[in-house]
Coordinates of C-alpha atoms and ligand atoms in Angstrom, one line a residue:
X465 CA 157.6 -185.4 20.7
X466 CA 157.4 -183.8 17.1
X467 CA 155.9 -179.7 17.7
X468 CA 152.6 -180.6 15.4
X469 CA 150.3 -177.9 14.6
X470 CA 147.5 -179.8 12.5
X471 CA 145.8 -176.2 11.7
X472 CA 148.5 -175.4 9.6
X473 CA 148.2 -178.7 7.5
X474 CA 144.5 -179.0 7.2
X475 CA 142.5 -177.4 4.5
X476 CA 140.7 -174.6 6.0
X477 CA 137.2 -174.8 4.7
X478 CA 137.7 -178.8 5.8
X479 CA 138.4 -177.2 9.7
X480 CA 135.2 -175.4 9.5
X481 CA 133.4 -178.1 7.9
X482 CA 130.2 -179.1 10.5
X483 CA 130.5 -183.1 10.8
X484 CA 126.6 -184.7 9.7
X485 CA 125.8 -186.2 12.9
X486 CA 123.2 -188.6 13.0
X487 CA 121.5 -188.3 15.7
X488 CA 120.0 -191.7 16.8
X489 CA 123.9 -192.9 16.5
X490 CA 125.2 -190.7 19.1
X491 CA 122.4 -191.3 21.7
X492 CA 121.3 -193.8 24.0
X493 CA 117.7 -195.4 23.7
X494 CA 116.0 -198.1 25.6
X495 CA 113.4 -199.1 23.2
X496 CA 113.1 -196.8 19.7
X497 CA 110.8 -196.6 17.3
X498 CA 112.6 -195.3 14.2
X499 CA 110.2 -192.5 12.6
X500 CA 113.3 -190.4 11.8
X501 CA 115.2 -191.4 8.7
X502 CA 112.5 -192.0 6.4
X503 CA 113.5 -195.7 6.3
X504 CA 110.8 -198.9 5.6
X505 CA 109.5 -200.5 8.8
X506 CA 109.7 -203.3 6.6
X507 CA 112.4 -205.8 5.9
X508 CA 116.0 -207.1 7.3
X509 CA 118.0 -204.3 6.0
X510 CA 115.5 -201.3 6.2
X511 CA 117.5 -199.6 8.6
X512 CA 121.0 -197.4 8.1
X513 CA 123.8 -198.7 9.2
X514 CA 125.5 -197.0 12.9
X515 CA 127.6 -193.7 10.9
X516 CA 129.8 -194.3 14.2
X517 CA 130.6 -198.1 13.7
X518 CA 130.6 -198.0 16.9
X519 CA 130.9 -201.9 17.5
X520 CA 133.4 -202.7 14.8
X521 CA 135.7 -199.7 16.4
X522 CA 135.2 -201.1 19.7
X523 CA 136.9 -204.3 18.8
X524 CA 139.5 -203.2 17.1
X525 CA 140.1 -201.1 20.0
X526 CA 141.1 -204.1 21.7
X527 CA 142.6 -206.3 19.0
X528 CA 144.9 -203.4 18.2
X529 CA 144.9 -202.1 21.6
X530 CA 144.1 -198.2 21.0
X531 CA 141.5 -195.9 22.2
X532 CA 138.2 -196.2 19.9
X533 CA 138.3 -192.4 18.8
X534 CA 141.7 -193.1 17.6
X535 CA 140.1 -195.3 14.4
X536 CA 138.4 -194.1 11.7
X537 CA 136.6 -197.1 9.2
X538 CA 136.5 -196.6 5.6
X539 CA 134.6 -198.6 2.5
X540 CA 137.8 -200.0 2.4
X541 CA 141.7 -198.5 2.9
X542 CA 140.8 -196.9 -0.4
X543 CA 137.8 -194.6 0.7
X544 CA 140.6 -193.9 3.9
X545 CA 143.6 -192.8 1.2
X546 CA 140.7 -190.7 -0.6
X547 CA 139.9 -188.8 2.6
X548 CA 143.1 -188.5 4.1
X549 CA 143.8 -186.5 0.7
X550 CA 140.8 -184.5 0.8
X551 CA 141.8 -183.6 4.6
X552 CA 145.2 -182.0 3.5
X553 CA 145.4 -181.0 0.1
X554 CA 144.1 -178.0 -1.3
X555 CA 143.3 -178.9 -5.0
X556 CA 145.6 -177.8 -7.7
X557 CA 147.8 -176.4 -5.4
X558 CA 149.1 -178.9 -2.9
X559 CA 150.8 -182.7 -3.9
X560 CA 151.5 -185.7 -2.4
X561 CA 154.8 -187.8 -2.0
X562 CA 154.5 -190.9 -2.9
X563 CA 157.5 -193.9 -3.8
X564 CA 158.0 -195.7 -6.9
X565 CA 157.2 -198.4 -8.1
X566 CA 154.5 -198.3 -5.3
X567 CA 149.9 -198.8 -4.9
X568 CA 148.7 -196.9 -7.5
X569 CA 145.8 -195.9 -6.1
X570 CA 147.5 -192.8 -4.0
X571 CA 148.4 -191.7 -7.1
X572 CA 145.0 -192.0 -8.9
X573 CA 142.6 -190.1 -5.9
X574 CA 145.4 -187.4 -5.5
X575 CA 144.6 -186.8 -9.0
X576 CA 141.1 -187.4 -9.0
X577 CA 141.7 -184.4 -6.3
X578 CA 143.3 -182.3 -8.4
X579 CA 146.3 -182.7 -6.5
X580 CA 150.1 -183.0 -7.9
X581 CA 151.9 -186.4 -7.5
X582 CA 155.9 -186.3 -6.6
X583 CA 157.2 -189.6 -6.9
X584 CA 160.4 -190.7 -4.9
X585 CA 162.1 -193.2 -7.1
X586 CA 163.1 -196.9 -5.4
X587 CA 166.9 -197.9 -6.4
X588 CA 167.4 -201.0 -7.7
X589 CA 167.1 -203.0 -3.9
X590 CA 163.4 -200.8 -4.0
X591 CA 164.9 -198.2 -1.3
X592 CA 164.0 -195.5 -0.7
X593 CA 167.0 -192.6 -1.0
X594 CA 166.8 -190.7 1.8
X595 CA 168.6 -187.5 0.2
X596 CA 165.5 -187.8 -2.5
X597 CA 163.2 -187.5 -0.1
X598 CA 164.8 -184.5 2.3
X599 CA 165.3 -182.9 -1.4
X600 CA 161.9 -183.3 -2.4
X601 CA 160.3 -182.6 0.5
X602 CA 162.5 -179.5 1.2
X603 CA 161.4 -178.0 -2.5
X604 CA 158.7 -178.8 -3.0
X605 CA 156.6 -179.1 0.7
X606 CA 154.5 -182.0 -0.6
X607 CA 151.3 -182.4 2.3
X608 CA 150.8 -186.2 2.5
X609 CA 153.8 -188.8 2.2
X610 CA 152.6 -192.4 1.5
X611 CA 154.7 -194.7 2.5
X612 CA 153.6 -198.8 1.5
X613 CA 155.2 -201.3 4.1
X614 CA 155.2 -204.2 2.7
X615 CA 155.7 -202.3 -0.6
X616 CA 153.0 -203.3 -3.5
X617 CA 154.1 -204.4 -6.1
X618 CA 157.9 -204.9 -4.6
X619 CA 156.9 -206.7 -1.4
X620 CA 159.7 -205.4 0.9
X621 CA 159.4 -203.5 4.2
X622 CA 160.1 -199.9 4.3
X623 CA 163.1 -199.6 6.6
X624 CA 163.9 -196.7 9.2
X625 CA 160.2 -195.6 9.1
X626 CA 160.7 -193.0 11.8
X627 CA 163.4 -191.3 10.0
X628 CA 160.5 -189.9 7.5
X629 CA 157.9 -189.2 10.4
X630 CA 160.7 -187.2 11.9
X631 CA 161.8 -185.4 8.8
X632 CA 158.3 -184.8 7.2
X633 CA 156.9 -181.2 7.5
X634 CA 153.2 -182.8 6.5
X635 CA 151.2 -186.0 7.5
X636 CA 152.7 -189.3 7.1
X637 CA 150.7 -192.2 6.0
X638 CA 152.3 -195.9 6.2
X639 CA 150.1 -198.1 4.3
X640 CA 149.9 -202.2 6.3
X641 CA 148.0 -203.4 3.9
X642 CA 149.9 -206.7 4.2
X643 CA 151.7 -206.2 7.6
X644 CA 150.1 -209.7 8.7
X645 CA 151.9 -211.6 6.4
X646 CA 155.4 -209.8 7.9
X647 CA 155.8 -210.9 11.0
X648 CA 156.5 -207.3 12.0
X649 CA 155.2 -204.9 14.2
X650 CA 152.7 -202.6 13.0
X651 CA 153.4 -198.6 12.8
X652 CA 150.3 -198.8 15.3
X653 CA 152.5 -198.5 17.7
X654 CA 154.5 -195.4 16.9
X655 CA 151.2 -193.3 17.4
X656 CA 152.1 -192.6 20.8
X657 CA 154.6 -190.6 19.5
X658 CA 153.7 -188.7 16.7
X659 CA 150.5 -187.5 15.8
X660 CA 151.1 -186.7 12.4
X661 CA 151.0 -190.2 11.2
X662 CA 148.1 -192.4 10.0
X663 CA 148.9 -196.6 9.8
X664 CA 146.1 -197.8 7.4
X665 CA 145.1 -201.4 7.5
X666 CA 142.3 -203.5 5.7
X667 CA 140.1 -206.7 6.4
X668 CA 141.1 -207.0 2.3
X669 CA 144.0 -209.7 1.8
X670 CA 145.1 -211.3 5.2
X671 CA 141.6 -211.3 6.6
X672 CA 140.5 -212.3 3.5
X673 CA 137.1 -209.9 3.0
X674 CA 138.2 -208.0 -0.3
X675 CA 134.3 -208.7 -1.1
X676 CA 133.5 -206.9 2.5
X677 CA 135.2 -203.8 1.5
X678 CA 136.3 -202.5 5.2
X679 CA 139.4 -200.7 6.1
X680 CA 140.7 -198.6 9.1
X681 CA 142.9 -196.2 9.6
X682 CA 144.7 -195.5 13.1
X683 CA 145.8 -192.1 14.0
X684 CA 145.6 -189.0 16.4
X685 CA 142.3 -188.6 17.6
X686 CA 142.3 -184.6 16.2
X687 CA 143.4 -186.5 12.7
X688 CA 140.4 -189.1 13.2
X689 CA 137.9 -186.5 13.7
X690 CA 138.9 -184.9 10.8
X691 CA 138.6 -188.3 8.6
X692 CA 134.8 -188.9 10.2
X693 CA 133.9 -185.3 9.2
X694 CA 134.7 -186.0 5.8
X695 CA 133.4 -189.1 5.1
X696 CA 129.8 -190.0 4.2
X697 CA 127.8 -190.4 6.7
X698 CA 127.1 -194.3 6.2
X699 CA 130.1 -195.2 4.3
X700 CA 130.1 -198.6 5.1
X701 CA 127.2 -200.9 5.2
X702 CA 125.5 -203.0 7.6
X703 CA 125.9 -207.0 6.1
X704 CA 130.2 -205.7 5.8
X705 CA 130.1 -204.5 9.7
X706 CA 128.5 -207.1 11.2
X707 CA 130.6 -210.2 9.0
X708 CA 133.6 -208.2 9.8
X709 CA 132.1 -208.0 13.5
X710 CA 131.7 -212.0 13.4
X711 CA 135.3 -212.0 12.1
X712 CA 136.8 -210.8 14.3
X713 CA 135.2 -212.9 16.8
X714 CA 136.7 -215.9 15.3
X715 CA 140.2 -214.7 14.9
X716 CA 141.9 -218.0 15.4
X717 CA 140.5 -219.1 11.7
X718 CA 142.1 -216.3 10.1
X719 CA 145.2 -216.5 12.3
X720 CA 145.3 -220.1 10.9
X721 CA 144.2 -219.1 7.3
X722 CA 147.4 -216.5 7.8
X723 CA 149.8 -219.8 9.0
X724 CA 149.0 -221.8 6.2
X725 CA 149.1 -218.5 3.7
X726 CA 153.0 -218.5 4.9
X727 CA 153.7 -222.0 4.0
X728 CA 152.3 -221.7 0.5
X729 CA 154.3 -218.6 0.1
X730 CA 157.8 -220.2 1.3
X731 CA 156.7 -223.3 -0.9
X732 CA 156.2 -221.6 -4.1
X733 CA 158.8 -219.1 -3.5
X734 CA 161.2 -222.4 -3.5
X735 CA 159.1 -223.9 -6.6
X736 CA 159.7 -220.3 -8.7
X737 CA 163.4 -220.3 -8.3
X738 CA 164.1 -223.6 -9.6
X739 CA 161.8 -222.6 -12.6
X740 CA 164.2 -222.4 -15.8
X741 CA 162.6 -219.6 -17.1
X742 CA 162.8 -217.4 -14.2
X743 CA 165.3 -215.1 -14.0
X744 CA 165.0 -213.9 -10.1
X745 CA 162.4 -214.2 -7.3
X746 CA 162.0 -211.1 -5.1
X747 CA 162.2 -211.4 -1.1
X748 CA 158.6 -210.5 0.1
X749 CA 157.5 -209.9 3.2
X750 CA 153.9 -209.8 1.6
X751 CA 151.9 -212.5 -0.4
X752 CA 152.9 -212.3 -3.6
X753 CA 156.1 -212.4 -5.8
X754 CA 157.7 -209.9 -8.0
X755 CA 159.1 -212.0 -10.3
X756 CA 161.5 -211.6 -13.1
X757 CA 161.3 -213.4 -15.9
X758 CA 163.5 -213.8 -19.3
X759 CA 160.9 -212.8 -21.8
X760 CA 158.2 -211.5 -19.9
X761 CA 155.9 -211.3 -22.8
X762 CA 155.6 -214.9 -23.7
X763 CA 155.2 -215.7 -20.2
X764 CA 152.5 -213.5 -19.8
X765 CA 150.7 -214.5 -22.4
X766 CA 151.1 -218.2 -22.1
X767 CA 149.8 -217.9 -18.5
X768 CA 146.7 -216.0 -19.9
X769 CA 146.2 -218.3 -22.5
X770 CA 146.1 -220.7 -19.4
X771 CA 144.0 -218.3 -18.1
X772 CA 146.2 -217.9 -15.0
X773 CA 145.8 -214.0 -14.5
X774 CA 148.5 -212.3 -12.8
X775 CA 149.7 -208.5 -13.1
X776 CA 152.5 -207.4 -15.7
X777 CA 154.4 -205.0 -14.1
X778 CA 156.9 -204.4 -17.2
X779 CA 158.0 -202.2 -18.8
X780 CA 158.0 -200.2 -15.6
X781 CA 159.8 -203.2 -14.0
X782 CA 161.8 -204.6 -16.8
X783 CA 160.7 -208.3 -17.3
X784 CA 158.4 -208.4 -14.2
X785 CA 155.5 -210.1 -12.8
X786 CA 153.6 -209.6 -9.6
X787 CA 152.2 -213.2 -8.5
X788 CA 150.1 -213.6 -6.0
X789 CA 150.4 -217.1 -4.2
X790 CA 147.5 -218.7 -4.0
X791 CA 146.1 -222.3 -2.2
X792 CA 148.6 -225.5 -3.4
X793 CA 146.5 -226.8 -6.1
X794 CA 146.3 -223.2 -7.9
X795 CA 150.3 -223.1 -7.4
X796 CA 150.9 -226.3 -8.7
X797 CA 148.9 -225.2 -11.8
X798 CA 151.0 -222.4 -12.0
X799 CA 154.6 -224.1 -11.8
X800 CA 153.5 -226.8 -13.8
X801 CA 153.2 -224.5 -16.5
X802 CA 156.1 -222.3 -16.3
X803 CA 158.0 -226.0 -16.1
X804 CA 156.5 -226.5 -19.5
X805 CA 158.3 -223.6 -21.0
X806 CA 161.4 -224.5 -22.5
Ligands
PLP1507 C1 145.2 -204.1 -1.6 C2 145.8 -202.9 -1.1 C3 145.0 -202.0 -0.3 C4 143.6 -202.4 0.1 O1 142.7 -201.7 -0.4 P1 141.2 -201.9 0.1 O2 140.5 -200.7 -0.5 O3 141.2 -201.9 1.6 O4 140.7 -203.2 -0.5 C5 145.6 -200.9 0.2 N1 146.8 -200.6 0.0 C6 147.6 -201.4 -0.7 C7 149.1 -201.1 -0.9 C8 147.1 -202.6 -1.3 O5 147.9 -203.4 -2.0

């Protein structure tokens, strides 16, 4: 076990903070009648939605096979990586470690926060160094290390993750979004011995319910309670719980919608390479490509023009695109016109 004081890491005025608890949430009732929230006795969705999420957290309890007070839900992973910031870091004085080329978005709410950004630069295989990091981390005590495994936009697996957890003064974060699409096994299961990490997941790509906007975050229970205090009361709505609730339900569709996600990506990871104009296809361990091409700019635009969107990721990564894969007829519309290129 790791010594972990979590007083020393959390912003004080957040440790004082009194959670809003809603009180009809956290009791039992046989029969109600609701004269306490102001709502409209009226209508399907005239009442708030449970600020516990009670049900959704006790089935993904089971699915991921962790205690219910060890999840916290968010309007998404987003919302989660905005808390788990406003948790730890004092604004304007503390940062955040984050790698590079990596999701942007840690980057945008630390600064929305007023919090620095250190950036640990990937080499050219998109590892991490591990003397950058015990560097950084040693001068400059960042609070909140995100670490992205599968990496967007690079689509590799961080490697050694314990190795950071281990040598990380503040709170570790690893980021699943696309762990389904791996085959590996999720950070979930290092909780038991460190509770100074958080694994985030989200209902957004495998699960396919990016319109849903639900994601959870797994972590000590002292770390949870922190995330619930902070978070608005009814951050996620009731039509997103229940669908998600329904989804899980039927997990066997998405397990299949996952299988046949797989065969597209081998398929048009074999289609890319034998593309003249490509230059290199990425391994991914996620669904989409990093893909190198030999004028980036042409291609972009011709795909546009085609209006096949897809995210330019040069100049930061010289003569790259990030594709996602999509079903087989949107593929085939894609190769068909990079085969068109000369
Ligand atoms: C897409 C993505 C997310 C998901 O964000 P949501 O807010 O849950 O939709 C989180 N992290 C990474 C790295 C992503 O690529």
């Amino acid at each position: 076990m790791k010594a972990f004081n979590i007083e020393n890491l959390v912003r004080k005025n957040i440790l004082e903070l009194q959670p809003y608890v809603s009180f009809r949430d956290v009791s039992k009732f046989e029969n109600p009648v609701f004269l306490d929230a102001n709502e409209s006795p009226f209508g399907e969705l005239n009442r708030y939605p449970d600020s516990t999420q009670k049900k959704l957290k006790e089935k993904l309890s089971v699915l991921k096979n962790i205690s219910s007070d060890q999840i916290a839900v968010g309007n998404g992973s987003d919302e989660l990586i905005d808390l788990i910031i406003k948790v730890f870091c004092e604004p304007k004085k503390d940062s955040i470690l984050m790698m590079n080329p990596s999701f942007a978005m840690y980057g945008f709410y630390a600064s929305v926060n007023d919090n620095q950004v250190l950036q640990l630069k990937l080499n050219e295989n998109f590892e991490i160094s591990k003397d950058d990091f015990l560097n950084i981390s040693e001068e400059q005590n960042p609070k909140v290390f995100f670490l992205c495994s599968p990496n967007n936009p690079t689509g590799n697996l961080v490697e050694d993750i314990e190795f950071y957890i281990q040598n990380f003064k503040g709170i570790v974060v690893v980021d699943e979004a696309y762990i389904e699409f791996s085959g590996k096994q999720s950070s979930i299961s290092l909780l038991e011995k460190y509770s100074d990490l958080i694994v985030l997941q989200t209902f957004s790509k495998a699960w396919g319910m990016a319109g849903a906007r639900v994601g959870a975050a797994y972590s000590s229970k002292e770390i949870i309670a922190l995330i619930n205090t902070v978070k608005a009361p009814y951050n996620v709505n009731s039509l997103s719980l229940n669908k998600i609730i329904e989804l899980i339900d039927q997990k066997d569709i998405i397990e299949e919608n996952i299988k046949n996600t797989l065969k597209e990506i081998s398929w048009l990871s074999n289609e890319l390479q034998r593309v003249k104009c490509v230059q290199k296809v990425y391994p991914s361990d996620a669904n989409f490509f990093l893909t190198e091409f030999k004028d980036v700019e042409k291609i972009y635009e011709l795909l546009l023009a085609n209006e096949i969107l897809t995210s330019k990721r040069s100049p930061k990564i010289p003569g790259c695109l990030r594709i996602n894969v999509g079903n087989r007829e949107e593929n085939i519309q894609l190769i068909e016109l990079l085969k068109s290129i000369e």
